Coordinates of C-alpha atoms in Angstrom, one line a residue:
X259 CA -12.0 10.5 -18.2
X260 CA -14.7 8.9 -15.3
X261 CA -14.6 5.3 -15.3
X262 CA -17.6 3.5 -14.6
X263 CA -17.3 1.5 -11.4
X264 CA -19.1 -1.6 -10.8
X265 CA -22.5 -1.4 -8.2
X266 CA -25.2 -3.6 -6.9
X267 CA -28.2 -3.2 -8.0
X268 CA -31.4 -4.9 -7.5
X269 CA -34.4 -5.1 -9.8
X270 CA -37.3 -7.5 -9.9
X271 CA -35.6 -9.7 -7.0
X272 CA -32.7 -10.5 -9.5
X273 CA -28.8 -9.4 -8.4
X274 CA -27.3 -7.3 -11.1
X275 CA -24.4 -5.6 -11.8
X276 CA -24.1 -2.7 -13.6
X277 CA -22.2 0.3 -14.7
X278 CA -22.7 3.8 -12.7
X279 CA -20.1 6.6 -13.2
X280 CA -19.3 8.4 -9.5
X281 CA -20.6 11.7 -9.3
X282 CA -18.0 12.6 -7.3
X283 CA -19.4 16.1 -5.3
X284 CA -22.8 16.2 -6.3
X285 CA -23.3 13.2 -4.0
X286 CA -22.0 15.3 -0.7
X287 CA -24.7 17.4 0.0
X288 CA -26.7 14.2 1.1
X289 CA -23.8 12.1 2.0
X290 CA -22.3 15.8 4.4
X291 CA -25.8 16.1 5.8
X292 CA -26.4 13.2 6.8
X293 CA -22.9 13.1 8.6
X294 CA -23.3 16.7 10.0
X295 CA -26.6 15.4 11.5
X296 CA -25.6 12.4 13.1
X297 CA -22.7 14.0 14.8
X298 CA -24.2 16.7 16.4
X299 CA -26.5 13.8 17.6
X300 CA -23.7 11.6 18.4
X301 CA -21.9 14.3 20.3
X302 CA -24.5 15.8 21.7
X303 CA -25.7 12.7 23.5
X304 CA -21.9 12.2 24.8
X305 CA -20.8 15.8 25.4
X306 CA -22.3 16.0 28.7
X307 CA -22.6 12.1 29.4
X308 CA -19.8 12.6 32.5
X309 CA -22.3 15.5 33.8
X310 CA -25.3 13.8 33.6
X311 CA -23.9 10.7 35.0
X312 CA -22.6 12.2 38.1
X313 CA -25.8 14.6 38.8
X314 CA -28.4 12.1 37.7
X315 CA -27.1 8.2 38.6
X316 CA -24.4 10.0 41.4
X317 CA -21.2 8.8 40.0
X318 CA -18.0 10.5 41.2
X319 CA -16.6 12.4 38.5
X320 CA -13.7 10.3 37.5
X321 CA -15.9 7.2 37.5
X322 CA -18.3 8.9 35.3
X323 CA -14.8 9.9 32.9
X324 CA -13.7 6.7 32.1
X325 CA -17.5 5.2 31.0
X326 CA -29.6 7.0 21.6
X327 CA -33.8 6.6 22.4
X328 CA -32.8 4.4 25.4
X329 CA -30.7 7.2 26.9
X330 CA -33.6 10.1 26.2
X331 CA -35.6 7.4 28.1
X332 CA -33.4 7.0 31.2
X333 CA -33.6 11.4 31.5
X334 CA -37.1 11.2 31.1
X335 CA -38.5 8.8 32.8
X336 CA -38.3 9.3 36.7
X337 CA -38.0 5.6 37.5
X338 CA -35.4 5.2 34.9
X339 CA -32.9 7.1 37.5
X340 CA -32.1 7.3 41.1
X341 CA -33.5 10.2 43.3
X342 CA -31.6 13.8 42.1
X343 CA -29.5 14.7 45.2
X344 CA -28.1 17.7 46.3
X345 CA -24.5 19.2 46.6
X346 CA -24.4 18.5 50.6
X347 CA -24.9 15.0 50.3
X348 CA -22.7 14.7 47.8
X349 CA -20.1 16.1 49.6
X350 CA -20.7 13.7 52.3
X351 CA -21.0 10.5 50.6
X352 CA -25.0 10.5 51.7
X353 CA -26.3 10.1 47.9
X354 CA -28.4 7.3 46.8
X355 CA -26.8 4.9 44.4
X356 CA -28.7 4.0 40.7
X357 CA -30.5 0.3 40.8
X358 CA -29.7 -2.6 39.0
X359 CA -32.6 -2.0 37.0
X360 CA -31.7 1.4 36.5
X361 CA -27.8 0.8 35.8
X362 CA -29.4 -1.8 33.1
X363 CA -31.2 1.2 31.1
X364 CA -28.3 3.6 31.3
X365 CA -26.1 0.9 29.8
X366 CA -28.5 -0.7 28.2
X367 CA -29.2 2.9 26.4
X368 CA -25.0 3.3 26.3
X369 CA -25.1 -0.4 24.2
X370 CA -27.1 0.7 21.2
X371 CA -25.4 4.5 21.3
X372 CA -22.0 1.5 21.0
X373 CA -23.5 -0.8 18.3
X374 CA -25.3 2.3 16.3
X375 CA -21.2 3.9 16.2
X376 CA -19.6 0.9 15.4
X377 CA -21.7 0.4 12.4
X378 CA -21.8 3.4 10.7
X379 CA -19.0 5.5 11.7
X380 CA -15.9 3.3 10.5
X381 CA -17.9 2.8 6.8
X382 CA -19.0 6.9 6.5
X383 CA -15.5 7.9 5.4
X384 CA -15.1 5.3 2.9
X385 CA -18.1 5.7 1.3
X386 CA -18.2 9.2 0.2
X387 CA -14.7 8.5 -1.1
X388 CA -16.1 5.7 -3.0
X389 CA -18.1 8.7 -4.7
X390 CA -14.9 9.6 -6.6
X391 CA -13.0 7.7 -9.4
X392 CA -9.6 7.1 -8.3
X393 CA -8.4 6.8 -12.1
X394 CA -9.4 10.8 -12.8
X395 CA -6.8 13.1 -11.9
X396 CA -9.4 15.8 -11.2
X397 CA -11.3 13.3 -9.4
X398 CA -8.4 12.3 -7.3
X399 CA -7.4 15.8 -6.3
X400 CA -11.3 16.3 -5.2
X401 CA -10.9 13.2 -3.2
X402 CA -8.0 15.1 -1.1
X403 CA -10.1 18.0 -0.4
X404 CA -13.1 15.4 1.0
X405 CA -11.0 14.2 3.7
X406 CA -10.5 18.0 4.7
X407 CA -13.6 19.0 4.2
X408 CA -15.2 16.2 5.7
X409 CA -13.5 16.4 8.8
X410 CA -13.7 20.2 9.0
X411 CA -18.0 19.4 8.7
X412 CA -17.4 17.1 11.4
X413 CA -15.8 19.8 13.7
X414 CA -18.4 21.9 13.3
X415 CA -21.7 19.3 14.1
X416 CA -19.4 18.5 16.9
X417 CA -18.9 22.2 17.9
X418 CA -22.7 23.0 17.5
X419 CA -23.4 19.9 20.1
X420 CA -21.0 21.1 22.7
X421 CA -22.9 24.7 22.5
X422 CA -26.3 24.4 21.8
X423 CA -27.1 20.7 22.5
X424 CA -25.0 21.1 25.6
X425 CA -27.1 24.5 26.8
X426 CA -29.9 22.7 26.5
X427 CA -29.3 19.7 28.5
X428 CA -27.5 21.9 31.4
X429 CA -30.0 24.7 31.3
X430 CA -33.6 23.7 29.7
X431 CA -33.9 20.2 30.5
X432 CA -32.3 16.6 29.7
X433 CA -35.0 15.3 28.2
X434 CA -35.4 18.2 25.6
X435 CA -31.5 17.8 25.4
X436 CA -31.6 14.0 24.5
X437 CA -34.8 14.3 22.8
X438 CA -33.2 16.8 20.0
X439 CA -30.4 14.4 19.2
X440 CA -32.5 11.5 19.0
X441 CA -34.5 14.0 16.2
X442 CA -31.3 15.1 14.3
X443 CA -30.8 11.0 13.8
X444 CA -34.2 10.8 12.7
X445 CA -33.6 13.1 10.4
X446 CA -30.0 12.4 8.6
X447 CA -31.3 9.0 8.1
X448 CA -33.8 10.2 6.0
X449 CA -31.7 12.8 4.6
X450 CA -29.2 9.7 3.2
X451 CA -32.0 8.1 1.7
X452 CA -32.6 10.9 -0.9
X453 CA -29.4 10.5 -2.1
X454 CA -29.7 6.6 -3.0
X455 CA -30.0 7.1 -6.8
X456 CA -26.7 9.1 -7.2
X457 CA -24.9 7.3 -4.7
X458 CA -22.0 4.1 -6.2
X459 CA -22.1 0.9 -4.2
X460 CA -18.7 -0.9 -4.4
X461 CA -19.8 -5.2 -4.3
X462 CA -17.9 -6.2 -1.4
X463 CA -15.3 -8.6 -1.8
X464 CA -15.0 -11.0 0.9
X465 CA -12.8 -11.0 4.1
X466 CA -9.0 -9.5 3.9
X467 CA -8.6 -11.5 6.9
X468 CA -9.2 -14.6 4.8
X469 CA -7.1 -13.3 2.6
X470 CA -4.0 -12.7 5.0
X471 CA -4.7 -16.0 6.2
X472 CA -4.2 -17.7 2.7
X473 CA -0.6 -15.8 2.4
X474 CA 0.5 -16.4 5.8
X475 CA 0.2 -20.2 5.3
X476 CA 1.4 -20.4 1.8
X477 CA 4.1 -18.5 2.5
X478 CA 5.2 -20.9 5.4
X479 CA 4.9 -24.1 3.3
X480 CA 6.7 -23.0 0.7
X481 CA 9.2 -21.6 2.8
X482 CA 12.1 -23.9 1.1
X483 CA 11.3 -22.6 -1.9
X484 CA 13.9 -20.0 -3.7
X485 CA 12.3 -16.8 -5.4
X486 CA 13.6 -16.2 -8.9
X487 CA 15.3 -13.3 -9.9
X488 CA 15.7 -12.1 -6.5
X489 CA 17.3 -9.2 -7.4
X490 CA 15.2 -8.0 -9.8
X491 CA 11.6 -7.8 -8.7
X492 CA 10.6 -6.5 -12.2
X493 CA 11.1 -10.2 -13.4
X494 CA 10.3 -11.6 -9.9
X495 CA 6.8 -10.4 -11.0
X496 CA 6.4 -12.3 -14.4
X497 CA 7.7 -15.1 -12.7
X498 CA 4.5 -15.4 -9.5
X499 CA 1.2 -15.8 -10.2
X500 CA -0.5 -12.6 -11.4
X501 CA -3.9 -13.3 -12.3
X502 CA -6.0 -10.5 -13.3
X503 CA -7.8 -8.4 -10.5
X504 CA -11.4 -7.2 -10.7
X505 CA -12.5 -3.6 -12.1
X506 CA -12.9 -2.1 -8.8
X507 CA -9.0 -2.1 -7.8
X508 CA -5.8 -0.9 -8.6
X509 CA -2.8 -3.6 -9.5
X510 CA -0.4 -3.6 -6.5
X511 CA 3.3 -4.1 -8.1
X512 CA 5.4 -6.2 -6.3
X513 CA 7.9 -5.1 -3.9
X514 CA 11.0 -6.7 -2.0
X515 CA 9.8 -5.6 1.3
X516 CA 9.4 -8.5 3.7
X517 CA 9.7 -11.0 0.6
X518 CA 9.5 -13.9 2.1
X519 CA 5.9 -13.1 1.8
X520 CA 6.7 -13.5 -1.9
X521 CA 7.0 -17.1 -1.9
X522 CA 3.1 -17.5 -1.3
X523 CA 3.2 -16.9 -5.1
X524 CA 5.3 -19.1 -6.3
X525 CA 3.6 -21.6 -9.0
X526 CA 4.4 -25.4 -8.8
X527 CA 3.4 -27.9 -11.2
X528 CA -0.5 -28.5 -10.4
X529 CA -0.9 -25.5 -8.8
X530 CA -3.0 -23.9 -11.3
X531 CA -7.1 -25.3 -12.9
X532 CA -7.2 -25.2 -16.8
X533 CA -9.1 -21.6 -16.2
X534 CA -6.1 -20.1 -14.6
X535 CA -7.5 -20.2 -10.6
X536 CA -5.5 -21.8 -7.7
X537 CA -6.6 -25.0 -6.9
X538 CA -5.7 -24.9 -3.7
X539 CA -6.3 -21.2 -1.7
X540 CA -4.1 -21.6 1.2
X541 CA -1.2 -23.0 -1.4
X542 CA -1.0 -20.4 -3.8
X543 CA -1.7 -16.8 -3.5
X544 CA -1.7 -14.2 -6.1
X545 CA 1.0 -11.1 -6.1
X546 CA -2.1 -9.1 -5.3
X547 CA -2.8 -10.6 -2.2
X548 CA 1.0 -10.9 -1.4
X549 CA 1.1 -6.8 -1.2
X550 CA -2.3 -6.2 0.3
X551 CA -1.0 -8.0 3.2
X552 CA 2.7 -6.2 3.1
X553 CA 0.4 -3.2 3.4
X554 CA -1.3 -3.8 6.3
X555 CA 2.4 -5.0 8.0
X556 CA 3.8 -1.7 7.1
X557 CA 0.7 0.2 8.4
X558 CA 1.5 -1.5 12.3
X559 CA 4.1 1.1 13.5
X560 CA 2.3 4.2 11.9
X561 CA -1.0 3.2 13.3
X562 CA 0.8 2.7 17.3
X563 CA 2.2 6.0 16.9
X564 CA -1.4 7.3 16.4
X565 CA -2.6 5.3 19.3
X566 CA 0.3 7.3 21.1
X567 CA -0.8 10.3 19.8
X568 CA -4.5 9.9 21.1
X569 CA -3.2 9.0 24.2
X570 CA -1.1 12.4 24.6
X571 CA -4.4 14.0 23.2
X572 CA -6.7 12.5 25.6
X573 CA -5.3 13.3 28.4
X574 CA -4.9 16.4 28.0
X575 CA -8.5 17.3 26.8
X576 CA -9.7 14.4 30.0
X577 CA -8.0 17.0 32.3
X578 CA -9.0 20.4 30.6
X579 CA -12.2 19.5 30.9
X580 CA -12.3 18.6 34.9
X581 CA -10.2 21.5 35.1
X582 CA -13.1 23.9 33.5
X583 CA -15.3 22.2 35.8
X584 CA -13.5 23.6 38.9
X585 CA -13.3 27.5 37.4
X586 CA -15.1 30.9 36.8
X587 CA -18.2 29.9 34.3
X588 CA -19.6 33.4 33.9
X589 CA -19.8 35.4 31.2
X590 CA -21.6 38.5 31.6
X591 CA -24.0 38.8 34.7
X592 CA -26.7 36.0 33.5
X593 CA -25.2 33.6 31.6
X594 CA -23.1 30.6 33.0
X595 CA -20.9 28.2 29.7
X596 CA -21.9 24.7 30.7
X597 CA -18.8 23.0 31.3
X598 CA -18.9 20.6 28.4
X599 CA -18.8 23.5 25.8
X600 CA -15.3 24.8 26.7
X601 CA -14.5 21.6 24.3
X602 CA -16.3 24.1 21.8
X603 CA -13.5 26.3 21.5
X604 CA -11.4 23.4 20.2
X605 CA -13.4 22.6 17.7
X606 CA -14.0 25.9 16.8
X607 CA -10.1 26.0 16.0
X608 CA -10.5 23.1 14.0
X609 CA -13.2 24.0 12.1
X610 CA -11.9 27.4 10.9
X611 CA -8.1 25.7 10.4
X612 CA -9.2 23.5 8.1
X613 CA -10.5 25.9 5.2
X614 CA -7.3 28.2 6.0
X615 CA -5.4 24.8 5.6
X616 CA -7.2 23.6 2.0
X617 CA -7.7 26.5 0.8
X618 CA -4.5 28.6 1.2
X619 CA -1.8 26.9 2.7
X620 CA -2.2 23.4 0.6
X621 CA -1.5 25.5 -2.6
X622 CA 1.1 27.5 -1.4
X623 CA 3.0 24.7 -0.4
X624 CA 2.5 22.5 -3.2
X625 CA 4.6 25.7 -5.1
X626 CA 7.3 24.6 -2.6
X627 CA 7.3 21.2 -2.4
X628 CA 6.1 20.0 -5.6
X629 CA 3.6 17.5 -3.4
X630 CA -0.2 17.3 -4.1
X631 CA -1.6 18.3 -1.0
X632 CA 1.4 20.3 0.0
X633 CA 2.9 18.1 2.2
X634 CA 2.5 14.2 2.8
X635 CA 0.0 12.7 4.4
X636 CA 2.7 11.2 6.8
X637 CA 4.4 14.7 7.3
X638 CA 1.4 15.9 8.2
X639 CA 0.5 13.3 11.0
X640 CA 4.0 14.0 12.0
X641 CA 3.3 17.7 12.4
X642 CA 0.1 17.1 14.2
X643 CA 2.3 14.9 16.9
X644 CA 4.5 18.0 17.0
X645 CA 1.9 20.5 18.1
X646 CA -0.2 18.4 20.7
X647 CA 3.5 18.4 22.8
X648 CA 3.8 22.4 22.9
X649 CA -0.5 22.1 23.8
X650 CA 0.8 20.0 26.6
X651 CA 3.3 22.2 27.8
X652 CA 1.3 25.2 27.4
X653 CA -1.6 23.5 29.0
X654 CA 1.3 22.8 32.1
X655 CA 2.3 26.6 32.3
X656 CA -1.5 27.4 32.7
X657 CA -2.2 24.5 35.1
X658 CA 0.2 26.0 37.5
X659 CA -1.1 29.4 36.8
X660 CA -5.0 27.9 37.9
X661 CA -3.2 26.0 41.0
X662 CA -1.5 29.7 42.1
X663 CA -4.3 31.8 41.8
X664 CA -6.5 32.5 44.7
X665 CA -9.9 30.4 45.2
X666 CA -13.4 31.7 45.5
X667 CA -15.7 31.1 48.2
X668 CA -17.1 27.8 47.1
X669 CA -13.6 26.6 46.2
X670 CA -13.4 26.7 42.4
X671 CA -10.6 28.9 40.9
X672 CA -11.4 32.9 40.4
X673 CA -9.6 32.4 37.6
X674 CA -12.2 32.3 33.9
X675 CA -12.3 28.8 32.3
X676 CA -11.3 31.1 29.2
X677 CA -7.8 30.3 30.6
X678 CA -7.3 27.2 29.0
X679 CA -8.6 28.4 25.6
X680 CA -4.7 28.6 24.5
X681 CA -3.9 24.8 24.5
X682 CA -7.9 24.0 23.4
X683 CA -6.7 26.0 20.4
X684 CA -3.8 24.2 20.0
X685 CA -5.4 21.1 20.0
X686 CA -8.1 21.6 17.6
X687 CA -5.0 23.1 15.3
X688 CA -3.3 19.4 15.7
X689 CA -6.1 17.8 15.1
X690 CA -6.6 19.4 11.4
X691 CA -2.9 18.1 11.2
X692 CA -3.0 14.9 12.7
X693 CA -6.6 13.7 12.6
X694 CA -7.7 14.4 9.2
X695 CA -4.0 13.3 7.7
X696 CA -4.1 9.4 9.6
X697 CA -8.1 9.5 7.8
X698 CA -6.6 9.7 4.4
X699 CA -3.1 7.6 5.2
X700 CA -5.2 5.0 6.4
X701 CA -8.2 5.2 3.7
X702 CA -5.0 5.2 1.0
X703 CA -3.0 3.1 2.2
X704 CA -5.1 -0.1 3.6
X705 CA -6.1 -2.6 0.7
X706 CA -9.1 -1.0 -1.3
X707 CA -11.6 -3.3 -0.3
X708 CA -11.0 -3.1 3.1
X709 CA -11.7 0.6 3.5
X710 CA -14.2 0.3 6.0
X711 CA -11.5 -1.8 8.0
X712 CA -9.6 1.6 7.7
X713 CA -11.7 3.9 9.6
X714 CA -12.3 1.5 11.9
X715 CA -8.7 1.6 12.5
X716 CA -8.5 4.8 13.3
X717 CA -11.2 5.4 15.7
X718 CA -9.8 1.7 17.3
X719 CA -6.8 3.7 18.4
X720 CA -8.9 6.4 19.8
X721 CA -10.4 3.9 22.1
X722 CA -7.5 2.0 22.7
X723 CA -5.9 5.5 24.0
X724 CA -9.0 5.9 25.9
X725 CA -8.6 2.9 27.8
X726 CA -5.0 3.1 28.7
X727 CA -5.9 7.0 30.0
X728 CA -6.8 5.1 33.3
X729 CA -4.1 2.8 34.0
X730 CA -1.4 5.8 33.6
X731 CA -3.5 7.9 35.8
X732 CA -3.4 5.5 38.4
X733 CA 0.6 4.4 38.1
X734 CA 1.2 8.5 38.2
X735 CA -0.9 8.5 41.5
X736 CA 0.3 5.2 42.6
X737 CA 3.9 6.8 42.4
X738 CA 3.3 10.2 43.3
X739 CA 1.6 9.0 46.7
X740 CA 4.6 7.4 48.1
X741 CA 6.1 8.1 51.5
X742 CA 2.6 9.5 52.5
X743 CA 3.0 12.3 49.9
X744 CA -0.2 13.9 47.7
X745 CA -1.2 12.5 44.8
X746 CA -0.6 15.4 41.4
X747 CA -4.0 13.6 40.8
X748 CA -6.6 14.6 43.3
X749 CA -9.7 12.5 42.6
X750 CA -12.4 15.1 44.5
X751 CA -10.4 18.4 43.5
X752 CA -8.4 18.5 40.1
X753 CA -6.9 22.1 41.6
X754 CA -5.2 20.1 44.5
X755 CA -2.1 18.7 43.8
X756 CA 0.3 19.0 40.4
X757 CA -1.6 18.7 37.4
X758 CA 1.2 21.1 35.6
X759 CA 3.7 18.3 36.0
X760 CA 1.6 15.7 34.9
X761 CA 1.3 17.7 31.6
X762 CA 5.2 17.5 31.7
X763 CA 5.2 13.6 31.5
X764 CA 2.5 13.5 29.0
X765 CA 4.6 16.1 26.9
X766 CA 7.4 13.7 27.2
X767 CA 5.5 10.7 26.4
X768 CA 4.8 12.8 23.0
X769 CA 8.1 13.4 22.6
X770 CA 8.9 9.7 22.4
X771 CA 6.3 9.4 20.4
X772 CA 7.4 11.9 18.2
X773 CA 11.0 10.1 17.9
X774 CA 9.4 6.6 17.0
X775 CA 7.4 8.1 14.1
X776 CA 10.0 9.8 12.5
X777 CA 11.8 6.6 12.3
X778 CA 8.5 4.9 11.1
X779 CA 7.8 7.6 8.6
X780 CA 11.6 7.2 7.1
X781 CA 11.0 3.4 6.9
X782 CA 7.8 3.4 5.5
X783 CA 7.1 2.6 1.9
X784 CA 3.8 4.0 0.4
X785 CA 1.4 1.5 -1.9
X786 CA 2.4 1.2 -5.4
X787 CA 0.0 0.7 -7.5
X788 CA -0.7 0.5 -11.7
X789 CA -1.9 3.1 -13.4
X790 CA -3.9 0.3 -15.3
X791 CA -7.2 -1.6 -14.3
X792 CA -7.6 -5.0 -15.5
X793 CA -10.7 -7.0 -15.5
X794 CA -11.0 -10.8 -15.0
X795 CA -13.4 -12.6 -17.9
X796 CA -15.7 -13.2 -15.3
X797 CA -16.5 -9.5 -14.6
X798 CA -16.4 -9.1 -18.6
X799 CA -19.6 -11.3 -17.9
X800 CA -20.9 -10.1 -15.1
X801 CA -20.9 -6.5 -16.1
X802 CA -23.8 -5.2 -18.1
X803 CA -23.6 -2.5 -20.6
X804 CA -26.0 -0.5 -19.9
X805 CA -25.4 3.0 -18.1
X806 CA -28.2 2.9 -15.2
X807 CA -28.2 6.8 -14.8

């Protein structure tokens, strides 16, 4: 049966709150939309970002690597950008560099594309799975097939913005090519704001980090202080202070992991006002916030091995993609693939993967296994880890394969860029692993109120991965270049040199990678949580009873 979740509504300039039951799917199509939209602007607008940086503000290509109206701006107007220049002076260094004044709009432009991500993309996930009532059993399986389904939506926008966005920026023009994207945003916001009326808005709930604050120090001055019963949590519960939670989130049962964590709810004499609160915050913490904090320990080592993972990832796809730039681009007598769009066929994988995955193999497994969803959301991560290693060893064997063949006349590879479509496939397949299962570990097992924390989590590690790509690069070089020896990283020709064996130490870094999660995925210890809700008498009074819709 749908419980009715508490929202924010405002009427007449007075702060209610009310009752709205989630209507779970029928709030996708705008909430989808609206996400399809925005990534195929998002992604359209980077895609190509290394390209149009070197060819348009004459950065080197690895510069350009490792760096939304604004940017439209910058490719339309001509005093927004150095002088184009050719592929001669290039070659020879004779290029002239961007201005201050023009380096200020391109970053400038990169600033908002930054704040614009930061505030919508960590809370998107989140809130369509705030659409869905975590009590209903039905509700809670359709909550599963979001994260797929979302993710597989994703995949395609992106897909679309590496083809079509991308052809237009390399072969129309880059204004028309920023211009569109800049549209599409238009657009999806507009497309959000139909759905306003269905959508549930969960009241936030203050700060976790205030929260983990409070236990920390409680904890630590009442760390003389012997736990009762502590062999028996189940009476070490009745014992700490349990107050009751608000009806937005599930009761957290108390555990003996890391319980020294536990004493941050141990009740002295005075601790406690006649209505049952803690007078003093940073004294006395409730068993609530005790485990919302143990949650967010235990997260730690999954979370590093994710970083890891995009790491492995990263470089790989980095190094496909200056790879494509360097071979055959033809297919058929007229038309050249930009190089941005071989990314396409990775996301193409992805895309189609993740139907086959929902759809057939999820139910086929869960026969098996006896696991909703097939397999956990841990094993799945785990398997996703598994398959970008073989990508990077496949991506080695074909590496070597590019650096053997014979070079055309204008020194790129004769071999087609379709070459690396084997470990592009591979890595769109571990992404439908590995991706979409950290989304949903991470949106299930961080506290419920800090969901948006969550996502931002996840995409953190991406860009944490992103900026160590540059310091391993140059300690492989630095190493490799020894003794007056060639670097297996060329910075002017990715064919010269030993790019297959630098897919070998990536591979192994995954394989160590691979090692430490399986010891954090046997250590870990999922959330457990009530099947009850309880509600506090103060959100007996706050809640009206009145069904808005």
């Amino acid at each position: 049966m749908e419980q009715p979740a508490r929202v924010i509504d405002e009427e007449d300039g007075n702060r209610q709150v009310q009752e709205r039951k989630p209507r779970g799917w029928k709030t996708m199509p705008y909430i989808l939309a609206n996400e399809a939209a925005s990534k195929i602007a998002l992604y359209g607008v980077t895609a190509n970002l290394t390209i149009y940086m070197s060819d348009y503000f004459n950065m080197s290509l690895l510069t350009a690597n490792n760096g939304m109206a604004f940017l439209t701006l910058s490719a339309s107007v001509p005093g927004f950008k150095p002088p184009k220049c050719n592929t001669s002076d290039q070659e020879l260094g004779n290029c002239v560099g961007a201005s201050t004044f023009q380096h200020a709009i391109l970053y400038m432009s990169l600033a908002f594309l930054a704040i614009g991500c930061g505030g919508t993309v960590p809370c998107s996930v989140p809130f369509g799975a705030d659409q869905f009532d975590k009590t209903d059993e039905q509700h809670e399986k359709e909550t599963k097939s979001y994260y797929n389904w979302y993710y597989a939506l994703v995949a395609g926008s992106i897909f679309i913005a590496y083809t079509v966005i991308v052809y237009l920026q390399s072969e129309v023009s880059w204004p028309i090519g920023f211009g569109v994207p800049t549209g599409l945003m238009a657009f999806s916001i507009v497309i959000f704001f139909l759905g306003t009326k269905l959508y549930i808005y969960v009241a936030p709930e203050g700060s976790i980090f205030t929260s983990i604050a409070h236990v920390l120090v409680a904890s630590i001055l009442k760390r003389n202080l012997v736990l009762p019963y502590p062999d028996d949590v189940d009476q070490q519960e009745k014992e700490l202070y349990d107050p009751p939670i608000s009806a937005s989130k599930f009761k957290l049962r108390l555990t003996k992991q890391f319980r020294f964590l536990n004493k941050a709810a141990i009740i002295r004499e005075g601790d406690i006002n006649q209505n049952g609160s803690p007078k003093n915050k940073w004294a006395l913490c409730s068993i609530q916030s005790v485990e919302e904090l143990k949650c967010l320990i235990r997260i730690i080592p999954v979370w590093f091995s994710g970083m890891l993972y995009f790491l492995v990832l990263t470089q790989l796809m980095n190094f496909t993609y200056l790879q494509g730039i360097y071979m055959y681009h033809k297919l058929g007598p007229h038309f050249t693939i930009p190089p941005a769009s071989i990314y396409a066929i990775s996301y193409l994988a992805l895309t189609l993967f993740i139907p086959l995955y929902d759809i057939i193999l999820v139910p086929l497994a869960s026969k098996i296994t006896k696991i909703e969803g097939g397999i956990t959301v841990l094993q799945r991560q785990g398997t996703g880890i598994f398959i970008i290693i073989i990508a990077n060893v496949v991506g080695a064997l074909v590496a070597k394969k590019i650096q053997d063949s014979p070079l055309s006349s204008d020194g790129t590879s004769s071999l087609s860029v379709f070459w690396l479509t084997p470990q592009l496939v591979l890595i769109g397949v571990s992404g439908a692993f590995n991706d979409v299962g950290q989304i949903e570990f991470f949106n299930t097992q961080f506290p419920e109120h800090a969901s948006a924390l969550a996502t931002a989590v996840f995409y953190a590690s991406q860009a944490v991965a992103s900026y160590l790509c540059t310091p391993m690069v140059n300690i492989v070089n630095s190493v490799t270049s020894k003794n007056g020896k060639r670097a297996w990283l060329n910075d002017n020709d990715i064919l010269v040199g030993r790019l297959d064996l630098f897919y070998y130490v990536v591979a192994i870094l995954g394989v160590v990678n691979l090692l430490l999660f399986l010891v954090s995925a046997h250590l870990y210890q999922y959330k457990d949580m009530k099947i009850r809700r309880e509600l506090s008498d103060s959100n007996y009074s706050e809640m009206s009873s009145s069904d808005t819709q």
